[in-house]
mmCIF file of C-alpha atoms in Angstrom:
data_model
loop_
_atom_site.group_PDB
_atom_site.id
_atom_site.type_symbol
_atom_site.label_atom_id
_atom_site.label_comp_id
_atom_site.label_asym_id
_atom_site.label_seq_id
_atom_site.Cartn_x
_atom_site.Cartn_y
_atom_site.Cartn_z
ATOM 1 C CA MET A 1 77.991 111.048 364.780
ATOM 2 C CA ILE A 2 79.043 107.394 364.786
ATOM 3 C CA SER A 3 81.522 104.928 363.722
ATOM 4 C CA GLY A 4 82.831 101.589 364.030
ATOM 5 C CA VAL A 5 81.373 98.194 362.672
ATOM 6 C CA VAL A 6 77.978 96.785 362.699
ATOM 7 C CA ILE A 7 77.458 93.175 362.319
ATOM 8 C CA VAL A 8 74.310 92.447 360.643
ATOM 9 C CA VAL A 9 72.923 88.808 361.532
ATOM 10 C CA HIS A 10 69.825 87.531 359.399
ATOM 11 C CA SER A 11 69.414 84.419 357.634
ATOM 12 C CA ASN A 12 67.126 85.768 354.997
ATOM 13 C CA ASP A 13 69.015 87.191 352.047
ATOM 14 C CA ILE A 14 66.755 90.214 351.133
ATOM 15 C CA VAL A 15 66.195 91.007 354.494
ATOM 16 C CA ARG A 16 69.909 91.010 355.328
ATOM 17 C CA LYS A 17 71.532 92.626 352.310
ATOM 18 C CA GLY A 18 68.673 95.357 352.577
ATOM 19 C CA LEU A 19 69.335 96.203 355.824
ATOM 20 C CA SER A 20 73.298 96.287 355.267
ATOM 21 C CA SER A 21 72.715 98.778 352.320
ATOM 22 C CA ILE A 22 70.892 100.986 354.282
ATOM 23 C CA VAL A 23 73.353 100.982 357.265
ATOM 24 C CA ARG A 24 76.216 101.401 354.984
ATOM 25 C CA GLY A 25 74.763 104.244 354.129
ATOM 26 C CA ILE A 26 75.424 106.176 357.314
ATOM 27 C CA ALA A 27 78.760 107.931 357.276
ATOM 28 C CA GLY A 28 81.314 106.075 359.153
ATOM 29 C CA VAL A 29 79.611 102.897 359.412
ATOM 30 C CA ARG A 30 80.988 99.702 357.965
ATOM 31 C CA VAL A 31 79.022 96.546 357.929
ATOM 32 C CA VAL A 32 79.520 92.924 358.361
ATOM 33 C CA GLU A 33 76.949 90.473 356.880
ATOM 34 C CA GLN A 34 76.180 87.349 358.514
ATOM 35 C CA ALA A 35 73.658 84.558 357.609
ATOM 36 C CA VAL A 36 74.100 82.386 360.910
ATOM 37 C CA PHE A 37 75.660 84.220 363.849
ATOM 38 C CA GLY A 38 79.311 83.397 364.652
ATOM 39 C CA ASP A 39 82.613 83.360 362.829
ATOM 40 C CA PHE A 40 83.326 87.032 363.157
ATOM 41 C CA ASP A 41 87.015 87.783 363.937
ATOM 42 C CA PHE A 42 85.958 88.865 367.569
ATOM 43 C CA ARG A 43 89.470 90.576 367.909
ATOM 44 C CA ALA A 44 88.077 93.640 365.372
ATOM 45 C CA THR A 45 87.932 96.402 367.733
ATOM 46 C CA ASP A 46 85.752 99.147 366.775
ATOM 47 C CA ILE A 47 82.223 96.963 366.862
ATOM 48 C CA LEU A 48 79.267 99.367 367.608
ATOM 49 C CA GLY A 49 76.829 96.800 367.755
ATOM 50 C CA TYR A 50 74.795 94.123 366.229
ATOM 51 C CA MET A 51 71.474 93.734 364.321
ATOM 52 C CA ILE A 52 70.209 90.545 365.044
ATOM 53 C CA GLU A 53 67.119 88.547 364.130
ATOM 54 C CA PRO A 54 64.957 87.181 366.780
ATOM 55 C CA SER A 55 66.160 83.344 366.281
ATOM 56 C CA ALA A 56 69.583 84.333 366.547
ATOM 57 C CA LEU A 57 68.790 86.065 369.831
ATOM 58 C CA SER A 58 69.491 83.096 372.325
ATOM 59 C CA HIS A 59 72.895 82.097 370.498
ATOM 60 C CA PHE A 60 74.027 85.667 370.765
ATOM 61 C CA LYS A 61 73.539 85.327 374.564
ATOM 62 C CA LYS A 62 75.076 82.220 374.710
ATOM 63 C CA LEU A 63 78.239 83.569 373.113
ATOM 64 C CA GLY A 64 78.062 86.383 375.516
ATOM 65 C CA GLY A 65 81.517 85.987 376.920
ATOM 66 C CA VAL A 66 82.726 86.288 373.408
ATOM 67 C CA CYS A 67 80.918 89.645 372.871
ATOM 68 C CA ALA A 68 81.807 91.142 375.927
ATOM 69 C CA LYS A 69 85.247 91.110 375.041
ATOM 70 C CA SER A 70 84.565 93.045 371.855
ATOM 71 C CA LYS A 71 82.373 95.520 373.963
ATOM 72 C CA PRO A 72 79.889 96.122 371.380
ATOM 73 C CA LYS A 73 77.973 99.336 372.299
ATOM 74 C CA GLY A 74 74.525 98.545 371.546
ATOM 75 C CA ILE A 75 72.644 95.671 369.930
ATOM 76 C CA LEU A 76 69.396 96.103 367.686
ATOM 77 C CA ILE A 77 67.001 93.547 367.017
ATOM 78 C CA CYS A 78 65.681 92.952 363.287
ATOM 79 C CA VAL A 79 62.176 91.816 363.630
ATOM 80 C CA ASP A 80 60.495 90.418 360.531
ATOM 81 C CA SER A 81 56.655 91.956 360.765
ATOM 82 C CA LYS A 82 55.792 92.842 364.430
ATOM 83 C CA ARG A 83 57.908 93.719 367.401
ATOM 84 C CA ILE A 84 58.546 90.552 369.822
ATOM 85 C CA ASP A 85 58.790 90.614 373.580
ATOM 86 C CA SER A 86 62.323 92.025 374.397
ATOM 87 C CA ASP A 87 63.549 95.589 375.941
ATOM 88 C CA LEU A 88 65.814 95.560 372.984
ATOM 89 C CA PRO A 89 65.549 98.772 370.151
ATOM 90 C CA PHE A 90 63.930 96.573 367.216
ATOM 91 C CA ILE A 91 63.146 97.444 363.497
ATOM 92 C CA GLU A 92 60.560 96.312 361.348
ATOM 93 C CA THR A 93 60.935 95.212 357.643
ATOM 94 C CA ASN A 94 58.091 97.447 356.849
ATOM 95 C CA PHE A 95 60.291 100.597 358.613
ATOM 96 C CA SER A 96 61.393 103.074 356.049
ATOM 97 C CA SER A 97 65.472 103.549 355.188
ATOM 98 C CA ASP A 98 65.201 107.150 357.267
ATOM 99 C CA ARG A 99 63.560 105.349 360.282
ATOM 100 C CA ILE A 100 66.112 102.966 360.266
ATOM 101 C CA ILE A 101 68.828 105.097 360.251
ATOM 102 C CA ASP A 102 67.469 107.060 362.905
ATOM 103 C CA ILE A 103 66.990 104.184 364.973
ATOM 104 C CA VAL A 104 70.539 103.139 364.232
ATOM 105 C CA THR A 105 72.208 106.243 365.075
ATOM 106 C CA GLU A 106 70.236 106.891 368.121
ATOM 107 C CA THR A 107 70.645 103.303 369.552
ATOM 108 C CA PHE A 108 74.543 103.326 368.915
ATOM 109 C CA THR A 109 75.290 107.056 369.648
ATOM 110 C CA ALA A 110 73.217 106.593 373.182
ATOM 111 C CA SER A 111 75.312 103.844 374.276
ATOM 112 C CA LYS A 112 78.129 105.077 373.119
ATOM 113 C CA THR A 113 78.401 108.246 375.457
ATOM 114 C CA SER A 114 77.522 105.749 378.423
ATOM 115 C CA SER A 115 80.803 104.104 377.926
ATOM 116 C CA GLU A 116 83.830 105.033 380.275
ATOM 117 C CA ASN A 117 85.439 107.244 377.784
ATOM 118 C CA LYS A 118 84.399 109.285 375.129
ATOM 119 C CA ASP A 119 87.235 109.627 373.001
ATOM 120 C CA ASN A 120 90.027 106.868 372.155
ATOM 121 C CA GLU A 121 92.445 108.812 374.444
ATOM 122 C CA LEU A 122 94.630 106.178 376.480
ATOM 123 C CA SER A 123 94.300 106.486 380.263
ATOM 124 C CA SER A 124 97.522 107.265 382.469
ATOM 125 C CA ARG A 125 97.664 103.153 383.432
ATOM 126 C CA GLU A 126 97.354 102.391 379.417
ATOM 127 C CA VAL A 127 100.243 104.685 378.732
ATOM 128 C CA ASP A 128 102.181 103.031 381.405
ATOM 129 C CA VAL A 129 101.246 99.636 379.874
ATOM 130 C CA LEU A 130 101.998 101.193 376.431
ATOM 131 C CA LYS A 131 105.514 102.023 377.185
ATOM 132 C CA CYS A 132 106.264 98.734 378.783
ATOM 133 C CA VAL A 133 104.948 96.693 375.508
ATOM 134 C CA ALA A 134 107.079 99.102 373.532
ATOM 135 C CA LEU A 135 110.303 98.626 375.310
ATOM 136 C CA GLY A 136 109.480 94.814 374.721
ATOM 137 C CA MET A 137 108.659 93.701 378.150
ATOM 138 C CA SER A 138 106.542 90.607 378.412
ATOM 139 C CA ASN A 139 103.034 90.427 380.108
ATOM 140 C CA LYS A 140 105.052 88.759 383.228
ATOM 141 C CA GLU A 141 107.466 91.310 383.500
ATOM 142 C CA ILE A 142 105.122 94.322 382.972
ATOM 143 C CA ALA A 143 102.916 92.954 385.862
ATOM 144 C CA ASP A 144 105.826 92.503 388.084
ATOM 145 C CA LYS A 145 106.960 95.972 387.303
ATOM 146 C CA LEU A 146 103.707 97.772 387.449
ATOM 147 C CA PHE A 147 102.647 95.930 390.543
ATOM 148 C CA ILE A 148 99.505 94.333 388.687
ATOM 149 C CA SER A 149 98.224 91.115 388.014
ATOM 150 C CA ILE A 150 98.995 89.524 384.285
ATOM 151 C CA HIS A 151 95.235 89.515 383.884
ATOM 152 C CA THR A 152 94.870 93.217 384.499
ATOM 153 C CA VAL A 153 98.051 93.460 382.162
ATOM 154 C CA ILE A 154 96.089 91.522 379.409
ATOM 155 C CA THR A 155 93.024 94.048 380.100
ATOM 156 C CA HIS A 156 94.937 96.903 379.728
ATOM 157 C CA ARG A 157 96.440 95.663 376.364
ATOM 158 C CA LYS A 158 93.165 94.898 374.904
ATOM 159 C CA ASN A 159 91.657 98.168 375.858
ATOM 160 C CA ILE A 160 94.949 99.762 374.077
ATOM 161 C CA THR A 161 94.568 97.867 371.100
ATOM 162 C CA ALA A 162 90.744 98.841 370.799
ATOM 163 C CA LYS A 163 91.622 102.352 371.286
ATOM 164 C CA LEU A 164 94.343 102.739 368.788
ATOM 165 C CA ASP A 165 93.328 99.816 366.343
ATOM 166 C CA ILE A 166 96.856 98.165 366.352
ATOM 167 C CA LYS A 167 97.477 95.238 367.375
ATOM 168 C CA SER A 168 101.142 93.842 367.049
ATOM 169 C CA ALA A 169 103.991 94.576 369.722
ATOM 170 C CA SER A 170 105.833 95.925 366.895
ATOM 171 C CA GLY A 171 103.363 98.299 365.533
ATOM 172 C CA LEU A 172 102.775 99.606 369.199
ATOM 173 C CA THR A 173 106.308 100.505 369.500
ATOM 174 C CA ILE A 174 106.385 102.636 366.413
ATOM 175 C CA TYR A 175 103.225 104.437 368.064
ATOM 176 C CA ALA A 176 104.820 104.749 371.227
ATOM 177 C CA ILE A 177 107.869 106.428 369.766
ATOM 178 C CA MET A 178 105.638 108.760 367.297
ATOM 179 C CA GLU A 179 103.682 110.103 370.267
ATOM 180 C CA GLY A 180 106.939 110.836 372.017
ATOM 181 C CA TYR A 181 105.968 108.221 374.962
ATOM 182 C CA ILE A 182 109.396 106.553 374.583
ATOM 183 C CA GLU A 183 112.958 107.602 373.297
ATOM 184 C CA PRO A 184 113.589 105.993 370.038
ATOM 185 C CA SER A 185 117.396 105.220 371.305
ATOM 186 C CA SER A 186 115.564 103.452 374.484
ATOM 187 C CA ILE A 187 114.557 100.404 372.051
ATOM 188 C CA ASP A 188 116.492 98.444 369.435
ATOM 189 C CA ILE A 189 114.464 98.617 366.260
ATOM 190 C CA ARG A 190 115.129 95.758 364.297
ATOM 191 C CA GLY A 191 116.563 96.089 360.938
ATOM 192 C CA MET B 1 76.370 85.503 347.783
ATOM 193 C CA LYS B 2 77.719 86.619 344.789
ATOM 194 C CA SER B 3 77.288 84.423 341.626
ATOM 195 C CA ASN B 4 80.411 82.148 340.804
ATOM 196 C CA PHE B 5 82.330 81.711 337.193
ATOM 197 C CA THR B 6 81.750 79.046 335.573
ATOM 198 C CA ARG B 7 83.219 76.902 332.782
ATOM 199 C CA GLU B 8 80.480 78.341 330.009
ATOM 200 C CA HIS B 9 81.701 82.398 331.001
ATOM 201 C CA ARG B 10 83.708 83.999 328.337
ATOM 202 C CA MET B 11 87.317 84.754 330.057
ATOM 203 C CA ALA B 12 87.210 88.220 329.037
ATOM 204 C CA GLU B 13 84.104 88.799 331.089
ATOM 205 C CA LEU B 14 86.012 87.267 334.033
ATOM 206 C CA VAL B 15 88.769 89.704 333.538
ATOM 207 C CA LEU B 16 86.782 92.616 332.970
ATOM 208 C CA SER B 17 84.701 91.818 335.644
ATOM 209 C CA ASN B 18 87.921 92.736 338.318
ATOM 210 C CA TYR B 19 91.471 93.696 337.048
ATOM 211 C CA ASN B 20 92.873 92.064 340.619
ATOM 212 C CA LEU B 21 92.338 88.913 338.819
ATOM 213 C CA LEU B 22 95.518 89.568 336.058
ATOM 214 C CA PRO B 23 98.129 88.416 338.266
ATOM 215 C CA ILE B 24 96.164 85.296 339.229
ATOM 216 C CA ILE B 25 95.601 84.520 335.662
ATOM 217 C CA ASN B 26 99.289 84.596 334.874
ATOM 218 C CA ARG B 27 100.140 82.374 337.707
ATOM 219 C CA PHE B 28 98.176 79.960 335.901
ATOM 220 C CA GLY B 29 100.168 81.055 332.455
ATOM 221 C CA ILE B 30 97.443 82.373 331.166
ATOM 222 C CA ARG B 31 97.798 85.554 328.993
ATOM 223 C CA LEU B 32 95.614 88.023 327.324
ATOM 224 C CA GLY B 33 94.209 87.863 323.678
ATOM 225 C CA PHE B 34 90.846 85.804 324.619
ATOM 226 C CA ARG B 35 88.692 86.936 321.839
ATOM 227 C CA ASP B 36 85.378 85.048 322.626
ATOM 228 C CA LYS B 37 87.013 81.887 324.065
ATOM 229 C CA THR B 38 85.317 80.436 327.128
ATOM 230 C CA VAL B 39 86.888 79.909 330.516
ATOM 231 C CA GLU B 40 87.253 76.251 329.513
ATOM 232 C CA GLN B 41 88.581 76.656 326.389
ATOM 233 C CA ILE B 42 91.504 78.979 327.577
ATOM 234 C CA CYS B 43 91.933 76.100 330.346
ATOM 235 C CA LYS B 44 92.511 73.325 328.096
ATOM 236 C CA GLU B 45 94.533 75.546 325.714
ATOM 237 C CA SER B 46 96.800 76.574 328.612
ATOM 238 C CA GLU B 47 96.633 72.852 330.117
ATOM 239 C CA VAL B 48 95.122 74.078 333.125
ATOM 240 C CA ASN B 49 92.710 72.016 335.319
ATOM 241 C CA PRO B 50 89.330 74.401 334.892
ATOM 242 C CA ASP B 51 87.821 73.446 338.088
ATOM 243 C CA PHE B 52 91.139 74.418 340.133
ATOM 244 C CA PHE B 53 91.185 77.470 338.087
ATOM 245 C CA LEU B 54 87.620 78.194 338.735
ATOM 246 C CA ALA B 55 88.093 77.564 342.645
ATOM 247 C CA ILE B 56 90.911 79.847 342.682
ATOM 248 C CA ILE B 57 89.061 82.542 341.085
ATOM 249 C CA ASN B 58 86.147 82.298 342.738
ATOM 250 C CA THR B 59 87.689 82.229 346.064
ATOM 251 C CA TYR B 60 89.534 85.519 344.964
ATOM 252 C CA ILE B 61 86.130 87.050 344.130
ATOM 253 C CA ASN B 62 84.057 85.885 347.160
ATOM 254 C CA PRO B 63 85.739 85.104 350.245
ATOM 255 C CA ASP B 64 82.856 82.875 351.166
ATOM 256 C CA PHE B 65 82.905 80.780 348.330
ATOM 257 C CA LEU B 66 84.215 77.203 349.009
ATOM 258 C CA PRO B 67 84.692 74.865 346.368
ATOM 259 C CA ASP B 68 82.338 71.627 346.392
ATOM 260 C CA SER B 69 83.962 68.124 346.688
ATOM 261 C CA GLY B 70 84.773 68.418 342.921
ATOM 262 C CA LEU B 71 88.270 70.163 344.206
ATOM 263 C CA VAL B 72 89.096 66.661 345.874
ATOM 264 C CA ASN B 73 89.916 65.952 342.379
ATOM 265 C CA VAL B 74 92.430 68.361 341.922
ATOM 266 C CA PRO B 75 95.989 67.187 342.316
ATOM 267 C CA VAL B 76 97.519 68.713 345.080
ATOM 268 C CA THR B 77 100.704 69.105 343.147
ATOM 269 C CA SER B 78 98.653 71.927 341.247
ATOM 270 C CA ILE B 79 97.605 73.582 344.338
ATOM 271 C CA VAL B 80 101.388 73.676 345.647
ATOM 272 C CA ASP B 81 102.316 74.671 342.231
ATOM 273 C CA TYR B 82 99.920 77.589 342.379
ATOM 274 C CA LEU B 83 101.092 78.874 346.175
ATOM 275 C CA GLN B 84 104.721 78.613 344.876
ATOM 276 C CA GLN B 85 103.754 81.154 341.794
ATOM 277 C CA THR B 86 102.189 83.274 344.206
ATOM 278 C CA HIS B 87 105.229 83.375 346.602
ATOM 279 C CA ARG B 88 107.373 84.170 343.624
ATOM 280 C CA TYR B 89 104.842 86.916 342.535
ATOM 281 C CA TYR B 90 105.303 88.605 346.225
ATOM 282 C CA ILE B 91 109.215 88.306 346.047
ATOM 283 C CA ASP B 92 109.861 89.187 342.593
ATOM 284 C CA TYR B 93 107.165 91.840 342.135
ATOM 285 C CA ASN B 94 105.087 92.967 345.276
ATOM 286 C CA VAL B 95 107.613 93.213 348.089
ATOM 287 C CA PRO B 96 110.149 95.226 345.484
ATOM 288 C CA GLU B 97 107.408 97.522 344.148
ATOM 289 C CA ILE B 98 105.990 98.354 347.635
ATOM 290 C CA GLU B 99 109.239 99.138 348.600
ATOM 291 C CA ARG B 100 109.898 101.223 345.278
ATOM 292 C CA LEU B 101 106.729 103.122 346.557
ATOM 293 C CA LEU B 102 107.767 103.599 350.042
ATOM 294 C CA ASN B 103 111.036 104.914 348.964
ATOM 295 C CA LEU B 104 109.602 107.626 346.651
ATOM 296 C CA LEU B 105 107.109 108.318 349.512
ATOM 297 C CA LEU B 106 110.264 108.612 351.745
ATOM 298 C CA LYS B 107 112.068 110.842 349.319
ATOM 299 C CA SER B 108 109.360 113.372 348.949
ATOM 300 C CA SER B 109 109.092 113.561 352.919
ATOM 301 C CA SER B 110 111.033 114.846 355.813
ATOM 302 C CA SER B 111 108.655 113.215 358.267
ATOM 303 C CA LYS B 112 110.231 111.547 361.281
ATOM 304 C CA ASN B 113 107.105 109.132 361.793
ATOM 305 C CA LEU B 114 107.568 108.055 358.147
ATOM 306 C CA GLN B 115 111.150 106.956 359.103
ATOM 307 C CA LEU B 116 109.689 104.811 361.733
ATOM 308 C CA ILE B 117 106.986 103.289 359.511
ATOM 309 C CA GLU B 118 109.685 102.266 356.853
ATOM 310 C CA LYS B 119 111.598 100.386 359.930
ATOM 311 C CA PHE B 120 108.177 98.655 360.734
ATOM 312 C CA TYR B 121 107.897 97.456 357.368
ATOM 313 C CA LEU B 122 111.525 96.495 357.008
ATOM 314 C CA ASP B 123 110.660 94.429 359.961
ATOM 315 C CA TYR B 124 107.800 93.049 358.356
ATOM 316 C CA LYS B 125 109.343 92.052 355.085
ATOM 317 C CA VAL B 126 111.915 89.946 356.820
ATOM 318 C CA GLU B 127 109.020 88.214 358.834
ATOM 319 C CA LEU B 128 106.839 87.708 355.822
ATOM 320 C CA ILE B 129 109.803 86.064 354.025
ATOM 321 C CA GLU B 130 110.792 84.181 357.135
ATOM 322 C CA HIS B 131 106.912 82.609 356.621
ATOM 323 C CA ILE B 132 107.447 81.994 352.520
ATOM 324 C CA GLN B 133 110.388 80.233 352.909
ATOM 325 C CA ASN B 134 109.050 78.213 356.149
ATOM 326 C CA GLU B 135 106.452 77.106 353.458
ATOM 327 C CA GLU B 136 108.627 76.417 350.555
ATOM 328 C CA VAL B 137 111.322 74.537 352.840
ATOM 329 C CA LYS B 138 108.992 72.594 355.151
ATOM 330 C CA VAL B 139 105.540 72.679 354.033
ATOM 331 C CA PHE B 140 105.763 71.896 350.637
ATOM 332 C CA PRO B 141 107.937 69.631 350.571
ATOM 333 C CA TYR B 142 106.180 67.730 353.404
ATOM 334 C CA VAL B 143 102.994 67.577 351.399
ATOM 335 C CA LEU B 144 104.411 66.635 348.090
ATOM 336 C CA ASN B 145 106.307 63.710 349.817
ATOM 337 C CA LEU B 146 103.065 62.765 351.451
ATOM 338 C CA VAL B 147 101.416 62.766 348.235
ATOM 339 C CA ASN B 148 104.206 61.302 346.006
ATOM 340 C CA GLU B 149 105.353 58.354 348.493
ATOM 341 C CA ARG B 150 101.665 57.964 349.936
ATOM 342 C CA LYS B 151 103.645 57.738 353.212
ATOM 343 C CA ARG B 152 103.606 59.402 356.554
ATOM 344 C CA ILE B 153 106.682 60.652 358.008
ATOM 345 C CA GLN B 154 106.731 59.463 361.633
ATOM 346 C CA ASN B 155 104.094 61.218 363.565
ATOM 347 C CA TYR B 156 104.177 64.994 361.928
ATOM 348 C CA SER B 157 100.911 66.211 360.238
ATOM 349 C CA ILE B 158 100.159 69.287 358.263
ATOM 350 C CA HIS B 159 98.979 70.832 361.327
ATOM 351 C CA ASP B 160 102.652 70.859 362.664
ATOM 352 C CA PHE B 161 103.928 73.083 359.825
ATOM 353 C CA VAL B 162 101.345 75.447 358.908
ATOM 354 C CA ARG B 163 102.003 78.632 360.806
ATOM 355 C CA GLU B 164 99.210 81.031 361.337
ATOM 356 C CA HIS B 165 98.625 83.867 358.888
ATOM 357 C CA THR B 166 97.004 86.136 361.644
ATOM 358 C CA ASP B 167 100.144 88.051 362.186
ATOM 359 C CA LEU B 168 101.066 88.719 358.854
ATOM 360 C CA ASP B 169 97.867 89.906 358.425
ATOM 361 C CA GLU B 170 97.807 92.142 361.760
ATOM 362 C CA LYS B 171 100.737 93.733 361.032
ATOM 363 C CA LEU B 172 99.681 95.215 357.554
ATOM 364 C CA SER B 173 96.441 96.417 358.772
ATOM 365 C CA ASP B 174 98.785 97.941 361.851
ATOM 366 C CA LEU B 175 100.902 99.461 359.003
ATOM 367 C CA ARG B 176 97.594 101.063 357.242
ATOM 368 C CA ASN B 177 96.347 102.080 360.370
ATOM 369 C CA LEU B 178 99.940 103.903 361.317
ATOM 370 C CA ILE B 179 99.969 105.621 358.032
ATOM 371 C CA ILE B 180 96.277 106.806 357.805
ATOM 372 C CA LYS B 181 96.039 108.069 361.374
ATOM 373 C CA PHE B 182 99.866 109.456 362.227
ATOM 374 C CA LEU B 183 101.300 110.376 359.277
ATOM 375 C CA GLU B 184 102.638 113.809 359.256
ATOM 376 C CA PRO B 185 101.528 115.956 356.447
ATOM 377 C CA THR B 186 104.936 116.679 354.920
ATOM 378 C CA TYR B 187 104.394 113.920 351.984
ATOM 379 C CA ASP B 188 103.596 114.039 348.685
ATOM 380 C CA ASP B 189 99.945 113.018 347.990
ATOM 381 C CA ASN B 190 100.249 110.749 344.675
ATOM 382 C CA TYR B 191 103.199 108.819 346.178
ATOM 383 C CA CYS B 192 101.439 108.075 349.408
ATOM 384 C CA ASN B 193 98.356 107.024 347.650
ATOM 385 C CA ASP B 194 100.293 104.799 345.227
ATOM 386 C CA PHE B 195 102.229 103.106 348.349
ATOM 387 C CA LEU B 196 98.520 102.804 350.166
ATOM 388 C CA TYR B 197 96.919 101.324 346.677
ATOM 389 C CA ALA B 198 100.017 98.910 346.394
ATOM 390 C CA LEU B 199 99.597 97.657 350.218
ATOM 391 C CA GLN B 200 96.118 97.082 349.897
ATOM 392 C CA ARG B 201 96.337 94.901 346.616
ATOM 393 C CA PHE B 202 98.707 92.911 348.415
ATOM 394 C CA GLU B 203 96.958 92.637 351.688
ATOM 395 C CA ASP B 204 94.235 91.203 349.596
ATOM 396 C CA ASP B 205 96.197 88.902 347.627
ATOM 397 C CA LEU B 206 97.781 87.941 350.940
ATOM 398 C CA LYS B 207 94.356 86.913 352.518
ATOM 399 C CA ASP B 208 93.190 85.090 349.400
ATOM 400 C CA HIS B 209 96.752 82.972 349.576
ATOM 401 C CA ALA B 210 96.186 82.227 353.607
ATOM 402 C CA ARG B 211 92.249 81.223 352.714
ATOM 403 C CA ILE B 212 93.686 79.031 349.818
ATOM 404 C CA GLU B 213 96.131 77.262 352.091
ATOM 405 C CA ASP B 214 93.772 76.973 355.096
ATOM 406 C CA LYS B 215 90.577 76.486 353.435
ATOM 407 C CA ILE B 216 91.651 74.320 350.304
ATOM 408 C CA LEU B 217 95.348 72.802 350.754
ATOM 409 C CA VAL B 218 95.018 71.911 354.471
ATOM 410 C CA PRO B 219 91.918 69.971 354.527
ATOM 411 C CA ILE B 220 93.007 68.072 351.556
ATOM 412 C CA VAL B 221 96.404 67.069 352.963
ATOM 413 C CA ALA B 222 94.816 66.027 356.388
ATOM 414 C CA LYS B 223 92.209 64.146 354.625
ATOM 415 C CA ILE B 224 95.411 62.185 352.858
ATOM 416 C CA GLU B 225 96.894 61.785 356.136
ATOM 417 C CA GLU B 226 94.028 60.117 357.438
ATOM 418 C CA GLU B 227 93.151 57.740 354.546
ATOM 419 C CA LEU B 228 97.106 56.640 355.283
ATOM 420 C CA ASN B 229 96.450 55.724 359.002
ATOM 421 C CA ASP B 230 94.014 53.413 357.964
#
């Protein structure tokens, strides 16, 4: 089973829309279509991977830093007619829908199990950071309290957001109370 | 890319294609009973600029739609007027309606999590109203003054006034996720569904509103500022 967002980048409308429509048929998968690579909100957290045309590959690699942040779990290349010289998984436009679904599911599932954390459970360090965020502490204050660098705090926060799909500090506070990480009385909820 | 509506389309077709357009046409003072009249005819009767009307409609239906240069001829005052109508709709209808549905949901449930969600919503509401007031009190008067007086005020630019919409969007999506993922199952299904539907409609409308500001109003005003510099 896979779930998350697949970004389909292809300049040919028929190929892109056809591919998107097939991939949308996989339960749990949402699709974002792009005619040209880029312009996607990389704060979106549950990116499964990309399906891109070969000509977009170099551009994709250039943006490697951006993509790394969103931690895509796999990349698929979509090829128009025949396989290009690359060790990435590929799809040809004459493949059947079933075959495409198999390849997509397999690629994104396989890479998922190789990632550090199989499910979205927070690590104990992430819980520490979450508690501090919920108490309204700044990144600097959190870094000082937990004896870690601000950079590490930011990384933890990104991972927390990615796992929970909650972006705002106030949303994280509500989550922390719901899950019993902090007492409702220990914070001042406005309103 | 979806095909866009044009002046020649019948107004009835436009509404039948997407009911979410109803509150939008209302903001132009356009009301039902179209018979077979076209967009152009109805706009003429209601004294609405058809290019602007279509730009707004097409942006709503298709987020990738960007009006061509024709829109530069739309008076900035019309855009501001539309945005103000939208604000009024949020304050007079959306926010009270969402609150009404949330209260029904709260009454139907003893969930502690739901009470926390209410707090989150109330905080959000404060922020939303602050955002709207900032636009009403600072952004729009600045824009209207710029257009009417054809003079820049000191070194201010539109970019100094317009605040990011990201935060408002994020919190609405957090609200949705908190409910869907963490609600305790002691609630009334129908009330909860109504609440989520209303939230979704509001989220869509708000995103559209932000797009109109960021992609239509701000570029036009920035262009006027540039012209006034020369």
